[in-house]
PDB file of C-alpha atoms in Angstrom:
ATOM      1  CA  MET A   8       0.000   0.000   0.000  1.00  0.00           C
ATOM      2  CA  ALA A   9       1.345   3.430  -0.932  1.00  0.00           C
ATOM      3  CA  THR A  10       2.131   6.014   1.712  1.00  0.00           C
ATOM      4  CA  ALA A  11       1.320   9.689   1.154  1.00  0.00           C
ATOM      5  CA  PRO A  12       4.513  11.790   1.025  1.00  0.00           C
ATOM      6  CA  GLU A  13       3.495  13.763   4.104  1.00  0.00           C
ATOM      7  CA  ASP A  14       3.208  10.506   6.095  1.00  0.00           C
ATOM      8  CA  VAL A  15       6.708   9.194   5.298  1.00  0.00           C
ATOM      9  CA  GLN A  16       9.030   9.028   8.324  1.00  0.00           C
ATOM     10  CA  VAL A  17      12.770   8.500   8.803  1.00  0.00           C
ATOM     11  CA  GLY A  18      13.396   4.756   8.673  1.00  0.00           C
ATOM     12  CA  ASP A  19      10.463   4.015   6.343  1.00  0.00           C
ATOM     13  CA  LYS A  20      11.519   2.191   3.198  1.00  0.00           C
ATOM     14  CA  VAL A  21      10.976   3.804  -0.200  1.00  0.00           C
ATOM     15  CA  LEU A  22      12.007   2.764  -3.712  1.00  0.00           C
ATOM     16  CA  ALA A  23      15.444   4.040  -4.674  1.00  0.00           C
ATOM     17  CA  ALA A  24      17.518   3.399  -7.786  1.00  0.00           C
ATOM     18  CA  ASP A  25      21.252   2.815  -7.888  1.00  0.00           C
ATOM     19  CA  PRO A  26      22.420   5.005 -10.789  1.00  0.00           C
ATOM     20  CA  GLU A  27      25.432   2.815 -11.532  1.00  0.00           C
ATOM     21  CA  THR A  28      23.632  -0.532 -11.730  1.00  0.00           C
ATOM     22  CA  GLY A  29      20.084   0.614 -12.477  1.00  0.00           C
ATOM     23  CA  ALA A  30      18.819  -1.692  -9.718  1.00  0.00           C
ATOM     24  CA  THR A  31      15.723  -0.447  -7.909  1.00  0.00           C
ATOM     25  CA  MET A  32      15.245  -1.541  -4.314  1.00  0.00           C
ATOM     26  CA  ALA A  33      13.649  -0.481  -1.045  1.00  0.00           C
ATOM     27  CA  LYS A  34      15.975   1.759   0.978  1.00  0.00           C
ATOM     28  CA  PRO A  35      15.371   3.511   4.310  1.00  0.00           C
ATOM     29  CA  VAL A  36      14.575   7.235   4.412  1.00  0.00           C
ATOM     30  CA  THR A  37      17.508   8.981   6.113  1.00  0.00           C
ATOM     31  CA  ALA A  38      16.205  12.566   6.356  1.00  0.00           C
ATOM     32  CA  LEU A  39      13.048  14.621   5.874  1.00  0.00           C
ATOM     33  CA  ILE A  40      12.392  18.160   4.730  1.00  0.00           C
ATOM     34  CA  ALA A  41      10.191  19.557   7.465  1.00  0.00           C
ATOM     35  CA  GLY A  42       9.039  22.873   8.799  1.00  0.00           C
ATOM     36  CA  GLU A  43       6.560  25.585   8.196  1.00  0.00           C
ATOM     37  CA  ASP A  44       8.821  27.757   6.056  1.00  0.00           C
ATOM     38  CA  PHE A  45       8.226  28.299   2.355  1.00  0.00           C
ATOM     39  CA  LYS A  46       9.594  25.671  -0.045  1.00  0.00           C
ATOM     40  CA  ASN A  47      10.224  26.498  -3.680  1.00  0.00           C
ATOM     41  CA  LEU A  48       8.602  23.788  -5.782  1.00  0.00           C
ATOM     42  CA  VAL A  49       9.134  22.717  -9.370  1.00  0.00           C
ATOM     43  CA  GLN A  50       6.405  21.046 -11.422  1.00  0.00           C
ATOM     44  CA  ALA A  51       7.733  18.868 -14.247  1.00  0.00           C
ATOM     45  CA  THR A  52       5.365  17.609 -16.928  1.00  0.00           C
ATOM     46  CA  VAL A  53       6.710  14.338 -18.338  1.00  0.00           C
ATOM     47  CA  ASP A  54       5.777  12.280 -21.397  1.00  0.00           C
ATOM     48  CA  THR A  55       4.637   8.931 -20.009  1.00  0.00           C
ATOM     49  CA  ASP A  56       4.050   6.947 -23.205  1.00  0.00           C
ATOM     50  CA  GLY A  57       6.437   8.218 -25.864  1.00  0.00           C
ATOM     51  CA  ARG A  58       5.042   8.327 -29.379  1.00  0.00           C
ATOM     52  CA  LYS A  59       1.931   6.266 -28.567  1.00  0.00           C
ATOM     53  CA  SER A  60      -0.123   9.344 -27.648  1.00  0.00           C
ATOM     54  CA  ASN A  61       0.082  12.637 -25.792  1.00  0.00           C
ATOM     55  CA  GLN A  62      -0.278  11.162 -22.303  1.00  0.00           C
ATOM     56  CA  THR A  63       1.641  13.061 -19.632  1.00  0.00           C
ATOM     57  CA  GLY A  64       2.189  12.946 -15.896  1.00  0.00           C
ATOM     58  CA  LEU A  65       3.258  15.455 -13.261  1.00  0.00           C
ATOM     59  CA  VAL A  66       6.184  15.287 -10.885  1.00  0.00           C
ATOM     60  CA  ILE A  67       6.287  17.918  -8.141  1.00  0.00           C
ATOM     61  CA  ALA A  68       9.479  18.301  -6.126  1.00  0.00           C
ATOM     62  CA  THR A  69      11.406  20.842  -4.104  1.00  0.00           C
ATOM     63  CA  GLU A  70      13.788  22.808  -6.295  1.00  0.00           C
ATOM     64  CA  ILE A  71      16.806  21.046  -4.771  1.00  0.00           C
ATOM     65  CA  HIS A  72      15.418  17.511  -5.143  1.00  0.00           C
ATOM     66  CA  PRO A  73      17.920  15.500  -7.215  1.00  0.00           C
ATOM     67  CA  PHE A  74      16.878  13.540 -10.317  1.00  0.00           C
ATOM     68  CA  TRP A  75      19.085  10.992 -12.068  1.00  0.00           C
ATOM     69  CA  VAL A  76      19.551  12.139 -15.686  1.00  0.00           C
ATOM     70  CA  PHE A  77      20.427   9.177 -17.892  1.00  0.00           C
ATOM     71  CA  GLU A  78      22.287  11.085 -20.612  1.00  0.00           C
ATOM     72  CA  LEU A  79      24.493  12.925 -18.136  1.00  0.00           C
ATOM     73  CA  HIS A  80      25.017   9.986 -15.776  1.00  0.00           C
ATOM     74  CA  ALA A  81      24.620  12.586 -13.049  1.00  0.00           C
ATOM     75  CA  TRP A  82      22.172  13.988 -10.518  1.00  0.00           C
ATOM     76  CA  VAL A  83      20.434  17.238 -11.521  1.00  0.00           C
ATOM     77  CA  ASN A  84      18.365  19.369  -9.148  1.00  0.00           C
ATOM     78  CA  ALA A  85      14.711  19.843 -10.114  1.00  0.00           C
ATOM     79  CA  LYS A  86      15.242  23.587 -10.642  1.00  0.00           C
ATOM     80  CA  ASP A  87      17.841  22.790 -13.335  1.00  0.00           C
ATOM     81  CA  LEU A  88      15.731  20.357 -15.390  1.00  0.00           C
ATOM     82  CA  LYS A  89      15.066  21.490 -18.967  1.00  0.00           C
ATOM     83  CA  PRO A  90      12.165  20.506 -21.258  1.00  0.00           C
ATOM     84  CA  GLY A  91      13.032  18.042 -24.007  1.00  0.00           C
ATOM     85  CA  MET A  92      16.672  17.763 -23.103  1.00  0.00           C
ATOM     86  CA  TRP A  93      16.882  14.783 -20.787  1.00  0.00           C
ATOM     87  CA  TRP A  94      15.336  11.470 -19.816  1.00  0.00           C
ATOM     88  CA  LEU A  95      14.531  10.670 -16.187  1.00  0.00           C
ATOM     89  CA  ARG A  96      14.480   7.134 -14.795  1.00  0.00           C
ATOM     90  CA  THR A  97      11.247   6.061 -13.095  1.00  0.00           C
ATOM     91  CA  SER A  98      10.918   3.672 -10.167  1.00  0.00           C
ATOM     92  CA  ALA A  99       9.658   1.072 -12.680  1.00  0.00           C
ATOM     93  CA  GLY A 100      12.974   1.264 -14.538  1.00  0.00           C
ATOM     94  CA  THR A 101      11.514   3.027 -17.562  1.00  0.00           C
ATOM     95  CA  TYR A 102      12.442   6.493 -18.790  1.00  0.00           C
ATOM     96  CA  VAL A 103      10.277   9.575 -19.258  1.00  0.00           C
ATOM     97  CA  GLN A 104      11.134  12.795 -21.049  1.00  0.00           C
ATOM     98  CA  VAL A 105      10.603  16.201 -19.464  1.00  0.00           C
ATOM     99  CA  LYS A 106       8.120  18.143 -21.618  1.00  0.00           C
ATOM    100  CA  ALA A 107       7.625  21.297 -19.516  1.00  0.00           C
ATOM    101  CA  ILE A 108       8.850  22.894 -16.300  1.00  0.00           C
ATOM    102  CA  LYS A 109       6.888  25.284 -14.093  1.00  0.00           C
ATOM    103  CA  LYS A 110       8.672  26.954 -11.184  1.00  0.00           C
TER     104      LYS A 110
END
């Protein structure tokens, strides 16, 4: 059963991908972003089905949340993602392309 992001606690296990091997496994949460202060968020629209149709999904993250960018073999903060430039790896092991960014 999925846990809402606001209910995740340190020690809970979440899916995490090893960028070197591509293996996805459950890993414990080691830290949380908490507090009442303002968080800058980034909304990324991603293409979820390639050329099959125009189906998209949304990913919302803090601006400093790291994403593994396949082409760069590096972590990129959400605020630095660019539409159409890179592919992001999903927890299912597939890749989605960033179509739009809203900050």
